[in-house]
PDB file of C-alpha atoms in Angstrom:
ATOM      1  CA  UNK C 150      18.490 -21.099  12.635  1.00 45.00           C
ATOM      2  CA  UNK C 151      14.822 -21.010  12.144  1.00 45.00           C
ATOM      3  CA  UNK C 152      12.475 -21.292  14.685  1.00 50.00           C
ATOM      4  CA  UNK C 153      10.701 -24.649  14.835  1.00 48.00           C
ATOM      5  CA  UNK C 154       6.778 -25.600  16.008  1.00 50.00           C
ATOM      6  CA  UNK C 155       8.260 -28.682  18.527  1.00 50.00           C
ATOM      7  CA  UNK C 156       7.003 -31.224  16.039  1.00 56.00           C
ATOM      8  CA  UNK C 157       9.648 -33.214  14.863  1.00 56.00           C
ATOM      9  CA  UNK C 158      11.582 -30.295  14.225  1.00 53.00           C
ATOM     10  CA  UNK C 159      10.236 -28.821  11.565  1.00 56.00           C
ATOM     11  CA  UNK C 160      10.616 -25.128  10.854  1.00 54.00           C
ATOM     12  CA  UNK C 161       7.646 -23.232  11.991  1.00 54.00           C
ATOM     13  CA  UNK C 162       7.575 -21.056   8.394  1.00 63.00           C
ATOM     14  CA  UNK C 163       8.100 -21.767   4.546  1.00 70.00           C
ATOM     15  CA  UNK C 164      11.011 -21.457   3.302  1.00 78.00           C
ATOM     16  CA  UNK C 165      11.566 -18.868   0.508  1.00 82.00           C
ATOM     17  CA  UNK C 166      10.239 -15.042   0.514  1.00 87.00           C
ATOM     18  CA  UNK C 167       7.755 -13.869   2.728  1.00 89.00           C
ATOM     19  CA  UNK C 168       4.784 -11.790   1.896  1.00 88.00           C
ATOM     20  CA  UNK C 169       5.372  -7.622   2.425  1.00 88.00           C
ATOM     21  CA  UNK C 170       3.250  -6.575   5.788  1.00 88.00           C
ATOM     22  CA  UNK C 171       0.551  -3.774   4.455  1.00 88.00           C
ATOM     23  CA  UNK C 172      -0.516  -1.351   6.775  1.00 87.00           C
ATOM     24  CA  UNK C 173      -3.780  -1.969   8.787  1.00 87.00           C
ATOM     25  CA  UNK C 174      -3.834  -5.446   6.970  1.00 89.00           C
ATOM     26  CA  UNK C 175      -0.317  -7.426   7.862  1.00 87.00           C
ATOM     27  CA  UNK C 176      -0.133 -10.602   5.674  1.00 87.00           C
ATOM     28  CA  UNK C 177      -3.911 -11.450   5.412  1.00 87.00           C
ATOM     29  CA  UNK C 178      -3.510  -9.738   1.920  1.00 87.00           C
ATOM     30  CA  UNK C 179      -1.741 -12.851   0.904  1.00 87.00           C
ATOM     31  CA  UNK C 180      -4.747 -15.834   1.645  1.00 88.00           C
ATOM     32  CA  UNK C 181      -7.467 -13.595   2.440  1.00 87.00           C
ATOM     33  CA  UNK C 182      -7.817 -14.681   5.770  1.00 89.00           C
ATOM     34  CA  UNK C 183      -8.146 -13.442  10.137  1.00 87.00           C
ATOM     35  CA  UNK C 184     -10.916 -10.814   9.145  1.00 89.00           C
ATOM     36  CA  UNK C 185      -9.389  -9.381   5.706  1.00 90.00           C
ATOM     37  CA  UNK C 186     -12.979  -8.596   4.672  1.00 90.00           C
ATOM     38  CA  UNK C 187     -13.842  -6.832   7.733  1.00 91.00           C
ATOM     39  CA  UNK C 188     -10.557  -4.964   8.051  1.00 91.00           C
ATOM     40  CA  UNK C 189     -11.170  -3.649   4.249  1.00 92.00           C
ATOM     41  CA  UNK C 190     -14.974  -2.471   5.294  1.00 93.00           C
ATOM     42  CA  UNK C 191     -14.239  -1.246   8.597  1.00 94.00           C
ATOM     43  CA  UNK C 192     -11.311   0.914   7.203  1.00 93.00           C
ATOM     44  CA  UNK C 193     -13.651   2.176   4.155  1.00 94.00           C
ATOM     45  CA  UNK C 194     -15.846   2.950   6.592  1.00 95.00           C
ATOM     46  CA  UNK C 195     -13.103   4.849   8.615  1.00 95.00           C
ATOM     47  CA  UNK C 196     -11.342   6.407   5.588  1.00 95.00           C
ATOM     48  CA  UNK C 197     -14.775   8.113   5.073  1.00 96.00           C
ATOM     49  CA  UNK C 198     -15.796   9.038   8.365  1.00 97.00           C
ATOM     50  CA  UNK C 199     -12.198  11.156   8.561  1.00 96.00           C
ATOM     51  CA  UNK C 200     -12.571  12.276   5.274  1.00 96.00           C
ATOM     52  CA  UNK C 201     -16.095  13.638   6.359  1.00 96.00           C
ATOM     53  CA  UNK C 202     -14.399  14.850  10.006  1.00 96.00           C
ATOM     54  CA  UNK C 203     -11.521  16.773   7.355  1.00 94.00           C
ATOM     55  CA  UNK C 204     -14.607  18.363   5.545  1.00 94.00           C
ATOM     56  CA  UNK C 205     -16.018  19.740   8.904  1.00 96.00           C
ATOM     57  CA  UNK C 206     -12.811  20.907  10.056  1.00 93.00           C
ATOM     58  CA  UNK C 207     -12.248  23.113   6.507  1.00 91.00           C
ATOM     59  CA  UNK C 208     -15.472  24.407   6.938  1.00 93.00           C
ATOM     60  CA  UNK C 209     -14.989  25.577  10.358  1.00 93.00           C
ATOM     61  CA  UNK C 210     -11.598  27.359   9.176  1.00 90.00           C
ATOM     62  CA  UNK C 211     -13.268  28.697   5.892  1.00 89.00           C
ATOM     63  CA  UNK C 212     -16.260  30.813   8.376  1.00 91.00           C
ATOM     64  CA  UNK C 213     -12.970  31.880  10.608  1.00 91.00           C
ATOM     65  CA  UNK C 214     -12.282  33.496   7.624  1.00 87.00           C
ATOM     66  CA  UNK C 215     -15.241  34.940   6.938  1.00 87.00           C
ATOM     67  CA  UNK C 216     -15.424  36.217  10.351  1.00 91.00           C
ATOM     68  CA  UNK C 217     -12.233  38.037  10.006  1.00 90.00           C
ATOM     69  CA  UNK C 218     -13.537  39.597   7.166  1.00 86.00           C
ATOM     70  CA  UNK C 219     -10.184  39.011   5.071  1.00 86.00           C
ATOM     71  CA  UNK C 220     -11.814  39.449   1.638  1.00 85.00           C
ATOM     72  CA  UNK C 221     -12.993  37.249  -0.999  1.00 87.00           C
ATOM     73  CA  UNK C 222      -9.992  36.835  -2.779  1.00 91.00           C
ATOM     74  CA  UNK C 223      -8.283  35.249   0.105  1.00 89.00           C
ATOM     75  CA  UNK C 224     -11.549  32.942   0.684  1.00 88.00           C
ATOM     76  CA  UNK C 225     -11.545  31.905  -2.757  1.00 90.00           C
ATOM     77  CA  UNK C 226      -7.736  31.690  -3.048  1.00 92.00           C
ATOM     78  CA  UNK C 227      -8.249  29.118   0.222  1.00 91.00           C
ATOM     79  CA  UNK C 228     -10.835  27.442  -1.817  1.00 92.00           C
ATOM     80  CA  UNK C 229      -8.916  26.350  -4.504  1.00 94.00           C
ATOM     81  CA  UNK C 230      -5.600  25.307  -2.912  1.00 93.00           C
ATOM     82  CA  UNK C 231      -7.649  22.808  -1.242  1.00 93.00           C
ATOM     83  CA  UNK C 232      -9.188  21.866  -4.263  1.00 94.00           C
ATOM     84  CA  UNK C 233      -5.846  21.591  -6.007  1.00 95.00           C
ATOM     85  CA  UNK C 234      -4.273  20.050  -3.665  1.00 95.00           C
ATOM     86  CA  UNK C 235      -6.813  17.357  -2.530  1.00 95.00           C
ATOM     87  CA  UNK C 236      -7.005  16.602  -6.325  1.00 96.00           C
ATOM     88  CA  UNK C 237      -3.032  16.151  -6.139  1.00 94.00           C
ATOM     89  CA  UNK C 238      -3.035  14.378  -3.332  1.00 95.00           C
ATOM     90  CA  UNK C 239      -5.283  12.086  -4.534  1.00 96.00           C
ATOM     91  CA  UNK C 240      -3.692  11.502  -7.882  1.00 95.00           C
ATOM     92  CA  UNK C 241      -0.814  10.630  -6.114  1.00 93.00           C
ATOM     93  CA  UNK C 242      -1.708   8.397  -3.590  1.00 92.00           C
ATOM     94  CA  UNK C 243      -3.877   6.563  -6.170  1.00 93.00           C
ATOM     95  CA  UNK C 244      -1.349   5.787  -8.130  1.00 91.00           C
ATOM     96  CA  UNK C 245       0.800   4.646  -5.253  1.00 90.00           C
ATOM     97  CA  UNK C 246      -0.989   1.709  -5.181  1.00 89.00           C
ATOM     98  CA  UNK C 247       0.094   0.236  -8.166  1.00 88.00           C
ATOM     99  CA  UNK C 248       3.615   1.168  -8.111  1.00 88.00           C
ATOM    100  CA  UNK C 249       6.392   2.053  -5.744  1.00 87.00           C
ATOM    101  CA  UNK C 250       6.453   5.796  -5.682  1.00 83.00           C
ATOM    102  CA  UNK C 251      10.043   7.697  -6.393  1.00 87.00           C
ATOM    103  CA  UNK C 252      11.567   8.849  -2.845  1.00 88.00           C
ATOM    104  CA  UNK C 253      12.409  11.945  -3.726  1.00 90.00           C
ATOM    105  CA  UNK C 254       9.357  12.744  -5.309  1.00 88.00           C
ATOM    106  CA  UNK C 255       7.463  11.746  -2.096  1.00 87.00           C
ATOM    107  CA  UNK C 256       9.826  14.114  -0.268  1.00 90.00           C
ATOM    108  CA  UNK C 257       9.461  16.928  -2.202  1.00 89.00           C
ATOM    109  CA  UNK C 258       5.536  16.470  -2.371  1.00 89.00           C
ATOM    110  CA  UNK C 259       4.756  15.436   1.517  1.00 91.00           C
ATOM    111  CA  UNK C 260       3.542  19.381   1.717  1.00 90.00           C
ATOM    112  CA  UNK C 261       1.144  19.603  -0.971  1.00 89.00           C
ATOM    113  CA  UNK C 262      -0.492  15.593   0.418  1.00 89.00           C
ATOM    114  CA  UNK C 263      -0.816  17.312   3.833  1.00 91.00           C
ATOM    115  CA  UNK C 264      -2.586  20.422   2.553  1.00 92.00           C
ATOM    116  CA  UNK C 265      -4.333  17.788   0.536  1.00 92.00           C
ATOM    117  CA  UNK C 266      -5.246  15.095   3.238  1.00 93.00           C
ATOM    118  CA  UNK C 267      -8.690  14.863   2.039  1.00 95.00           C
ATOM    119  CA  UNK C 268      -8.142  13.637  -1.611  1.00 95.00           C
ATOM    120  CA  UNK C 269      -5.803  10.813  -0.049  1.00 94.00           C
ATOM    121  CA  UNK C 270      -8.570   9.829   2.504  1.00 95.00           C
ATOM    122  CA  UNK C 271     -10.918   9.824  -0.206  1.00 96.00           C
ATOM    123  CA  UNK C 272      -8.429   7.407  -2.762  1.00 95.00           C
ATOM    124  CA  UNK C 273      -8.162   5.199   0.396  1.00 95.00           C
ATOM    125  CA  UNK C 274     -11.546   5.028   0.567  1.00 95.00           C
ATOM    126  CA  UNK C 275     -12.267   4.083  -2.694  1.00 95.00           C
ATOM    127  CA  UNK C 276      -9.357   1.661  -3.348  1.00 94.00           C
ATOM    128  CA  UNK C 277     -11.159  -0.439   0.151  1.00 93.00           C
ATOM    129  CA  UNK C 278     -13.897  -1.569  -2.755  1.00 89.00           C
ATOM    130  CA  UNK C 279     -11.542  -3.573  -4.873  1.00 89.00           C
ATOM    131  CA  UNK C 280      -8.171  -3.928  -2.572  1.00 89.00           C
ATOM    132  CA  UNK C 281      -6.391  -2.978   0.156  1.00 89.00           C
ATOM    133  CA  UNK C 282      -5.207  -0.420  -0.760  1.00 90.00           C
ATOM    134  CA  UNK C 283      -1.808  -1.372  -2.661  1.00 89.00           C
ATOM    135  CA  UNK C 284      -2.379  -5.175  -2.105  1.00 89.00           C
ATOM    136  CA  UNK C 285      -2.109  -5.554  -6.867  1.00 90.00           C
ATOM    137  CA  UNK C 286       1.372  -3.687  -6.413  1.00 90.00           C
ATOM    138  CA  UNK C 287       2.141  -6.188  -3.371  1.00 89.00           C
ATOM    139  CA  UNK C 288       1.202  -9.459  -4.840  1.00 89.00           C
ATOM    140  CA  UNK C 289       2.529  -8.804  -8.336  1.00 90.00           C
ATOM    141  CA  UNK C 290       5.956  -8.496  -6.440  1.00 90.00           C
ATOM    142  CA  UNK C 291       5.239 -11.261  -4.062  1.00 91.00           C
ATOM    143  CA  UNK C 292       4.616 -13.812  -7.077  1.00 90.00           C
ATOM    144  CA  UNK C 293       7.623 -12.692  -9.012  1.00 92.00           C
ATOM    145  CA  UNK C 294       9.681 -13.328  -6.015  1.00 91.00           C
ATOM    146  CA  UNK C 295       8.190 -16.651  -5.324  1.00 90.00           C
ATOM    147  CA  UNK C 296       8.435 -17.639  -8.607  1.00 91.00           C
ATOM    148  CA  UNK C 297      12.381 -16.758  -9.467  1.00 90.00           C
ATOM    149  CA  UNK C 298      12.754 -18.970  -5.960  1.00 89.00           C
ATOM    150  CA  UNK C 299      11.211 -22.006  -7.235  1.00 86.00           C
ATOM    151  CA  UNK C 300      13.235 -21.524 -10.285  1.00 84.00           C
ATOM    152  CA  UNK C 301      16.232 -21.731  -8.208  1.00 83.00           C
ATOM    153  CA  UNK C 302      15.303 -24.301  -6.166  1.00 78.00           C
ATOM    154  CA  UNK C 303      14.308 -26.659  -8.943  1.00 75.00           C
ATOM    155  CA  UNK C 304      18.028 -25.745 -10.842  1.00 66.00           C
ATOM    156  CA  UNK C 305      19.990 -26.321  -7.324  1.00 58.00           C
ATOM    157  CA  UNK C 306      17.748 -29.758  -6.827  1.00 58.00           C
ATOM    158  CA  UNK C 307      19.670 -33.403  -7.152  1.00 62.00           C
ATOM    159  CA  UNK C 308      23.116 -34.308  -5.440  1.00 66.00           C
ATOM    160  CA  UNK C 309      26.010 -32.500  -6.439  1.00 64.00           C
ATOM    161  CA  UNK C 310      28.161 -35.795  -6.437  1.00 68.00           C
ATOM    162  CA  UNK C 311      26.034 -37.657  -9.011  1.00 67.00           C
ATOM    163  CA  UNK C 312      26.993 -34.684 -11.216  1.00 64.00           C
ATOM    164  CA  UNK C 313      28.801 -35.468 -14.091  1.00 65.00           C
ATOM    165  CA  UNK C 314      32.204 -33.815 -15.080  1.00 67.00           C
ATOM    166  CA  UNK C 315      33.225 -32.424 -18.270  1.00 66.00           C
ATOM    167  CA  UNK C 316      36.519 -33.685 -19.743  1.00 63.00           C
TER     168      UNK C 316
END
């Protein structure tokens, strides 16, 4: 039973698939509508600001380091895991937005995208200017799935009694 708007009974949503919620964004992907634009500035805006916050953060860890007095080799080797990894991470979640990533690959790589947290801030941040972030990948499916509905619809339309029989 769907749930109706008390006018004349008529259903409250449209009938056939519904749009895939994205995060921070819901279904305003779909019309561009309720803020989109300011949702995709204010969270470029906020992807950067915690990318910059990350930065601070590394730096911080990297003069603990120095402070200790570990050695350089252990300062550089810190250097470029979190270049290698931010790169990763960003590779990764880049190309998560234009296709559905491979579970197991996701599992296997959720250590190396939180070592590199700052390359996948930074791909969010710059996939804000075009999209949100994984709204191609989203609408691609949502149009496919709208369309193989209307061709069902239109095949199912008519009264099955004024169908002819075959002999």
């Amino acid at each position: 039973m769907s749930a109706e708007n008390g006018k004349n009974g008529i259903p409250d949503t449209q009938a056939g698939p519904r749009p895939e919620p994205l995060r921070f964004y819901g279904t305003t992907w779909v019309n561009h509508d309720d803020g989109y634009a300011a949702r995709r500035a204010g969270l470029s805006v906020g992807s950067l600001a915690l990318a910059a916050a990350a930065c601070l953060v590394l730096r911080v860890a990297y003069q603990g380091l120095q402070i200790a007095d570990i050695g350089s080799f252990v300062s550089l080797l810190m250097i470029v895991m979190f270049a290698i990894c931010s790169a990763l991470a960003f590779r990764h979640t880049w190309s998560g937005f234009t296709s559905r990533p491979d579970p197991d690959r996701q599992a296997s790589m959720r250590g190396l995208l939180a070592i590199g947290f700052v390359g996948s801030l930074l791909a969010y941040f710059f996939r804000t200017f075009t999209e949100a972030p994984g709204e191609k990948l989203h609408r691609a499916e949502y149009d496919k799935a709208r369309e193989e509905y209307e061709k069902r619809t239109i095949r199912r339309s008519g009264n099955p009694m004024k169908k002819r029989r075959r002999k």
